[in-house]
Structures are given as C-alpha cells and as structure tokens.
mmCIF file of C-alpha atoms in Angstrom:
data_model
loop_
_atom_site.group_PDB
_atom_site.id
_atom_site.type_symbol
_atom_site.label_atom_id
_atom_site.label_comp_id
_atom_site.label_asym_id
_atom_site.label_seq_id
_atom_site.Cartn_x
_atom_site.Cartn_y
_atom_site.Cartn_z
ATOM 1 C CA MET A 29 -40.880 72.068 -1.365
ATOM 2 C CA MET A 30 -39.186 72.561 1.726
ATOM 3 C CA GLU A 31 -35.953 71.887 0.561
ATOM 4 C CA ASP A 32 -35.982 73.925 -2.257
ATOM 5 C CA GLU A 33 -36.425 77.085 0.668
ATOM 6 C CA LEU A 34 -33.810 76.414 2.147
ATOM 7 C CA ILE A 35 -30.897 75.609 -1.349
ATOM 8 C CA LYS A 36 -32.789 79.383 -2.032
ATOM 9 C CA ILE A 37 -31.784 80.715 1.104
ATOM 10 C CA TRP A 38 -28.086 78.951 0.886
ATOM 11 C CA GLN A 39 -27.825 80.175 -1.897
ATOM 12 C CA SER A 40 -28.415 83.740 -1.082
ATOM 13 C CA SER A 41 -26.372 83.926 2.033
ATOM 14 C CA PRO A 42 -23.078 85.556 1.989
ATOM 15 C CA LYS A 43 -20.193 83.500 1.142
ATOM 16 C CA VAL A 44 -18.928 83.074 4.144
ATOM 17 C CA GLU A 45 -22.432 81.660 5.252
ATOM 18 C CA GLN A 46 -22.250 78.874 2.333
ATOM 19 C CA VAL A 47 -19.318 77.478 3.569
ATOM 20 C CA LYS A 48 -20.168 77.494 7.280
ATOM 21 C CA PHE A 49 -23.119 75.638 6.025
ATOM 22 C CA GLU A 50 -21.309 73.367 3.565
ATOM 23 C CA LYS A 51 -18.925 72.635 6.665
ATOM 24 C CA SER A 52 -21.271 71.789 9.393
ATOM 25 C CA ARG A 53 -23.134 69.790 6.730
ATOM 26 C CA LEU A 54 -19.553 67.924 5.140
ATOM 27 C CA ILE A 55 -19.065 66.660 9.010
ATOM 28 C CA LEU A 56 -21.600 65.263 10.096
ATOM 29 C CA ASP A 57 -22.374 63.478 6.912
ATOM 30 C CA LEU A 58 -18.709 62.220 7.579
ATOM 31 C CA GLN A 59 -18.714 61.293 10.902
ATOM 32 C CA SER A 60 -21.930 59.290 10.183
ATOM 33 C CA SER A 61 -19.535 57.496 7.364
ATOM 34 C CA LEU A 62 -17.000 56.837 9.910
ATOM 35 C CA LEU A 63 -19.238 55.648 13.284
ATOM 36 C CA SER A 64 -20.600 53.345 11.259
ATOM 37 C CA LEU A 65 -17.453 52.606 9.255
ATOM 38 C CA SER A 66 -15.425 52.220 12.635
ATOM 39 C CA ARG A 67 -18.358 49.833 14.119
ATOM 40 C CA LEU A 68 -18.478 47.780 10.870
ATOM 41 C CA ALA A 69 -15.480 47.608 11.515
ATOM 42 C CA LYS A 70 -14.976 47.010 15.150
ATOM 43 C CA TYR A 71 -17.894 43.856 14.458
ATOM 44 C CA GLY A 72 -15.747 42.330 11.554
ATOM 45 C CA ILE A 73 -12.424 42.429 13.332
ATOM 46 C CA LEU A 74 -14.461 40.185 16.426
ATOM 47 C CA VAL A 75 -16.053 37.978 14.011
ATOM 48 C CA GLU A 76 -11.884 37.182 12.344
ATOM 49 C CA GLN A 77 -10.258 36.704 16.231
ATOM 50 C CA ILE A 78 -13.539 34.218 16.676
ATOM 51 C CA ALA A 79 -12.285 32.471 13.844
ATOM 52 C CA VAL A 80 -8.665 32.709 14.000
ATOM 53 C CA ILE A 81 -9.144 31.146 17.732
ATOM 54 C CA ILE A 82 -11.301 28.182 16.578
ATOM 55 C CA ILE A 83 -9.196 27.372 13.790
ATOM 56 C CA VAL A 84 -5.358 26.956 16.065
ATOM 57 C CA PRO A 85 -6.436 24.569 17.710
ATOM 58 C CA VAL A 86 -8.011 22.545 15.372
ATOM 59 C CA PHE A 87 -4.439 22.710 12.780
ATOM 60 C CA LEU A 88 -2.520 22.644 15.070
ATOM 61 C CA TYR A 89 -4.850 19.293 16.218
ATOM 62 C CA SER A 90 -4.524 18.131 13.475
ATOM 63 C CA ILE A 91 -0.456 18.175 12.803
ATOM 64 C CA TYR A 92 -0.543 15.626 15.368
ATOM 65 C CA TRP A 93 -3.381 13.633 14.496
ATOM 66 C CA VAL A 94 -2.844 13.270 10.073
ATOM 67 C CA PRO A 95 -0.554 10.915 9.340
ATOM 68 C CA HIS A 96 0.524 12.773 6.328
ATOM 69 C CA LEU A 97 3.318 14.382 6.034
ATOM 70 C CA LEU A 98 2.566 17.245 2.607
ATOM 71 C CA SER A 99 -1.382 17.651 5.816
ATOM 72 C CA LYS A 100 0.738 17.914 8.536
ATOM 73 C CA ILE A 101 2.763 20.648 6.257
ATOM 74 C CA GLY A 102 -0.874 21.976 5.190
ATOM 75 C CA SER A 103 -1.443 22.443 9.053
ATOM 76 C CA LEU A 104 1.624 23.869 10.225
ATOM 77 C CA TRP A 105 1.377 26.337 7.164
ATOM 78 C CA ILE A 106 -1.991 27.514 8.147
ATOM 79 C CA VAL A 107 -1.073 27.782 11.724
ATOM 80 C CA ALA A 108 1.330 30.260 11.550
ATOM 81 C CA TRP A 109 -0.459 32.138 8.850
ATOM 82 C CA SER A 110 -3.280 32.289 11.123
ATOM 83 C CA ILE A 111 -1.102 33.840 14.082
ATOM 84 C CA TRP A 112 0.356 36.628 12.231
ATOM 85 C CA TYR A 113 -3.801 37.180 10.865
ATOM 86 C CA MET A 114 -4.224 37.388 14.416
ATOM 87 C CA SER A 115 -1.591 40.123 15.412
ATOM 88 C CA LEU A 116 -2.377 42.116 12.124
ATOM 89 C CA LEU A 117 -6.450 42.790 13.044
ATOM 90 C CA ARG A 118 -4.657 43.951 17.050
ATOM 91 C CA ARG A 119 -2.347 46.221 15.094
ATOM 92 C CA ILE A 120 -5.219 47.211 12.303
ATOM 93 C CA LYS A 121 -7.832 47.797 16.019
ATOM 94 C CA ARG A 122 -4.603 49.778 18.055
ATOM 95 C CA ASP A 123 -4.040 52.130 15.237
ATOM 96 C CA LYS A 124 -7.129 53.566 14.701
ATOM 97 C CA PRO A 125 -7.723 56.917 14.871
ATOM 98 C CA GLN A 126 -8.946 58.462 18.525
ATOM 99 C CA GLU A 127 -10.404 61.661 19.083
ATOM 100 C CA GLN A 128 -8.332 63.600 21.319
ATOM 101 C CA ASP A 129 -6.687 66.674 22.799
ATOM 102 C CA GLN A 130 -5.413 67.904 18.925
ATOM 103 C CA THR A 131 -6.825 69.896 15.671
ATOM 104 C CA TYR A 132 -10.268 68.552 13.820
ATOM 105 C CA LEU A 133 -7.819 69.043 10.908
ATOM 106 C CA ASP A 134 -5.427 66.911 12.200
ATOM 107 C CA TYR A 135 -8.029 64.339 13.168
ATOM 108 C CA LEU A 136 -8.896 64.082 10.051
ATOM 109 C CA ASN A 137 -5.524 63.725 8.542
ATOM 110 C CA GLN A 138 -5.507 60.335 11.041
ATOM 111 C CA TRP A 139 -8.160 59.151 9.446
ATOM 112 C CA LYS A 140 -7.567 59.914 5.956
ATOM 113 C CA SER A 141 -4.256 57.783 6.881
ATOM 114 C CA TYR A 142 -6.133 55.642 8.495
ATOM 115 C CA LEU A 143 -7.888 53.941 5.787
ATOM 116 C CA GLY A 144 -4.986 55.004 2.520
ATOM 117 C CA GLN A 145 -3.358 51.581 4.861
ATOM 118 C CA ASN A 146 -6.276 49.588 4.997
ATOM 119 C CA LYS A 147 -7.518 50.978 1.476
ATOM 120 C CA LYS A 148 -3.529 49.483 0.389
ATOM 121 C CA LEU A 149 -3.601 46.054 2.598
ATOM 122 C CA THR A 150 -7.457 44.898 1.581
ATOM 123 C CA GLY A 151 -6.239 46.092 -2.401
ATOM 124 C CA SER A 152 -3.354 43.407 -1.608
ATOM 125 C CA ALA A 153 -5.168 41.046 0.699
ATOM 126 C CA LEU A 154 -4.784 38.110 -2.669
ATOM 127 C CA TYR A 155 -1.306 38.004 -1.691
ATOM 128 C CA TRP A 156 -1.593 37.712 2.262
ATOM 129 C CA TYR A 157 -5.347 36.696 3.085
ATOM 130 C CA ILE A 158 -6.565 33.997 0.169
ATOM 131 C CA LEU A 159 -2.907 32.786 -1.322
ATOM 132 C CA PRO A 160 -1.136 31.663 2.620
ATOM 133 C CA PRO A 161 -4.426 30.034 4.076
ATOM 134 C CA ILE A 162 -5.892 28.953 0.701
ATOM 135 C CA THR A 163 -1.913 27.363 -0.001
ATOM 136 C CA GLY A 164 -2.062 25.399 3.300
ATOM 137 C CA CYS A 165 -6.307 24.080 2.476
ATOM 138 C CA ILE A 166 -4.505 22.790 -0.927
ATOM 139 C CA LEU A 167 -1.522 21.347 1.075
ATOM 140 C CA PHE A 168 -3.297 19.293 3.667
ATOM 141 C CA ALA A 169 -6.299 18.349 0.954
ATOM 142 C CA LEU A 170 -3.308 16.378 -1.254
ATOM 143 C CA GLY A 171 -2.038 15.014 2.177
ATOM 144 C CA PHE A 172 -4.778 13.007 1.822
ATOM 145 C CA TYR A 173 -4.910 12.481 -1.897
ATOM 146 C CA LEU A 174 -0.947 10.852 -2.059
ATOM 147 C CA GLY A 175 -2.104 9.019 0.743
ATOM 148 C CA ASN A 176 -5.069 7.208 -0.989
ATOM 149 C CA ALA A 177 -7.509 8.476 1.500
ATOM 150 C CA MET A 178 -9.735 9.991 -0.821
ATOM 151 C CA GLY A 179 -10.158 9.709 -4.177
ATOM 152 C CA PHE A 180 -9.158 12.056 -7.036
ATOM 153 C CA GLN A 181 -12.964 13.254 -7.775
ATOM 154 C CA ARG A 182 -13.274 14.242 -3.560
ATOM 155 C CA PHE A 183 -10.156 16.062 -4.047
ATOM 156 C CA ALA A 184 -10.675 17.522 -7.381
ATOM 157 C CA VAL A 185 -14.219 18.784 -5.682
ATOM 158 C CA HIS A 186 -11.931 20.328 -2.618
ATOM 159 C CA ILE A 187 -9.483 22.262 -4.565
ATOM 160 C CA GLY A 188 -12.274 23.789 -6.773
ATOM 161 C CA ILE A 189 -13.960 24.694 -3.535
ATOM 162 C CA PHE A 190 -10.989 26.188 -2.359
ATOM 163 C CA LEU A 191 -10.656 28.435 -5.830
ATOM 164 C CA ILE A 192 -14.180 29.310 -5.748
ATOM 165 C CA LEU A 193 -13.618 31.078 -2.349
ATOM 166 C CA ALA A 194 -9.961 32.541 -2.988
ATOM 167 C CA ILE A 195 -12.044 34.577 -6.426
ATOM 168 C CA ILE A 196 -15.271 35.287 -4.386
ATOM 169 C CA ILE A 197 -13.286 36.647 -2.367
ATOM 170 C CA HIS A 198 -10.958 38.456 -4.083
ATOM 171 C CA PHE A 199 -14.166 40.039 -5.980
ATOM 172 C CA TYR A 200 -15.518 41.053 -2.510
ATOM 173 C CA PHE A 201 -12.209 43.285 -1.292
ATOM 174 C CA LYS A 202 -12.446 45.035 -4.808
ATOM 175 C CA TRP A 203 -16.446 46.242 -3.708
ATOM 176 C CA ILE A 204 -15.057 46.539 -0.161
ATOM 177 C CA ILE A 205 -12.318 49.090 -1.427
ATOM 178 C CA ARG A 206 -14.939 50.817 -4.288
ATOM 179 C CA THR A 207 -18.343 50.878 -1.473
ATOM 180 C CA VAL A 208 -16.410 51.411 1.698
ATOM 181 C CA TYR A 209 -12.797 53.026 1.546
ATOM 182 C CA ASN A 210 -12.895 55.373 -1.985
ATOM 183 C CA PRO A 211 -16.567 56.866 -0.577
ATOM 184 C CA ARG A 212 -14.847 58.070 2.722
ATOM 185 C CA LEU A 213 -11.570 59.250 1.008
ATOM 186 C CA SER A 214 -13.124 60.970 -1.370
ATOM 187 C CA LYS A 215 -15.511 62.812 1.764
ATOM 188 C CA ILE A 216 -12.194 63.563 3.830
ATOM 189 C CA ASP A 217 -10.548 64.970 1.008
ATOM 190 C CA LYS A 218 -13.021 67.286 0.024
ATOM 191 C CA LEU A 219 -14.136 68.793 3.811
ATOM 192 C CA ILE A 220 -9.578 69.237 4.320
ATOM 193 C CA GLN A 221 -10.123 71.521 1.388
ATOM 194 C CA VAL A 222 -13.653 72.970 3.104
ATOM 195 C CA MET A 223 -11.442 73.688 6.127
ATOM 196 C CA GLY A 224 -8.836 75.438 4.319
ATOM 197 C CA GLU A 225 -10.089 77.753 2.557
ATOM 198 C CA ASP A 226 -11.748 79.029 6.484
#
C-alpha cells in the first residue's frame, strides 16, 4: 500500500523531480551492485592467486621428478601459463576504477570500460583460461601413459575429467557474463542516459 502511494506521488511530481528521483534510485542501486561485484572480484582474485601459488611449485618440482619428457613439457607449460595468469590477475586488480577527483559521469564511463573489457576477456576464456592448462594436464598424463606408468583406462578417465571440467568452466563463464556483467553494464548505460537528460 505504501509503495503504491509513493509511486502515485512520484508520477504526479513535476518532470524535473521525477528525473532527480529516478537518478537517485539508479545511483544507489548501481553503487550497491558495483560494491557487491568489487567484493566478489576481490575474493575471487585472492582464491585464484592462492591456487597459482600452490600450482607453480608443485609443477616446478614435477619437472625435476617425473621421468617422462611429455610430462615434463606439460609441467613446464602449466608453470608458464600460471605465471602469465598471475600477471593478468594483478592487472585486473590494478585497473579497477577508483573513486578519485573526477565527475561521476567519468567514473561511470571508467566502470563501463572496465566491465566491458572483463566481459570480453571472460567471453574468450576458452582460449586463455581453459585450453592452456587443460593442454598441459593432458600432456602430463600422456607422458605417464606412454611411459607405461598409467594404463589406458586410467588415462581415459583423466582425459574425461579434464574435458568435463573444461565444459563446466566454459558454461560457468557464459553464466557469469549473463548474470554479472550484462545487468551491471545495462544499469550503467541507463544511468548515463538519465544523467545526460539533466
């Protein structure tokens, strides 16, 4: 009932007041949305960095420990990819927009650019996030199989797990684009449009 009355008051207000109200509502909604995204991203980046810190020494040691050449190549491949990925995570963290001495419109455009870049990056994750480490893992397992240290059935199970993981991660990133990036970019566009009507 109270909400219906507020809507009626808003609809009967002069156009200028309606725009101010709409702008305030959009600003609060967007700020809340960007804050939750920032927290989620901070936690996600931390988890990924910890994973890389664990992966690198394990596979560096396996380069020395495993006797099979393909397994050594797979380990080296995973280490090289992990180091590259750590630098990418640092860049993503560094490039996040900060509230500084700038207009709110500039701040919105920075977020739009940042989210747009990350959306594009997420959309191409198959090529830089999924295939490189999966390739390294397949080479690692293939070395054991060809060196007769692993039977075909066990090798096939490993390949199956790698492929299932790749498919799950691929569709997870598609879900991230649909539920995380697209709604926020839409809110930013709407707020930029409302601010342009002033």
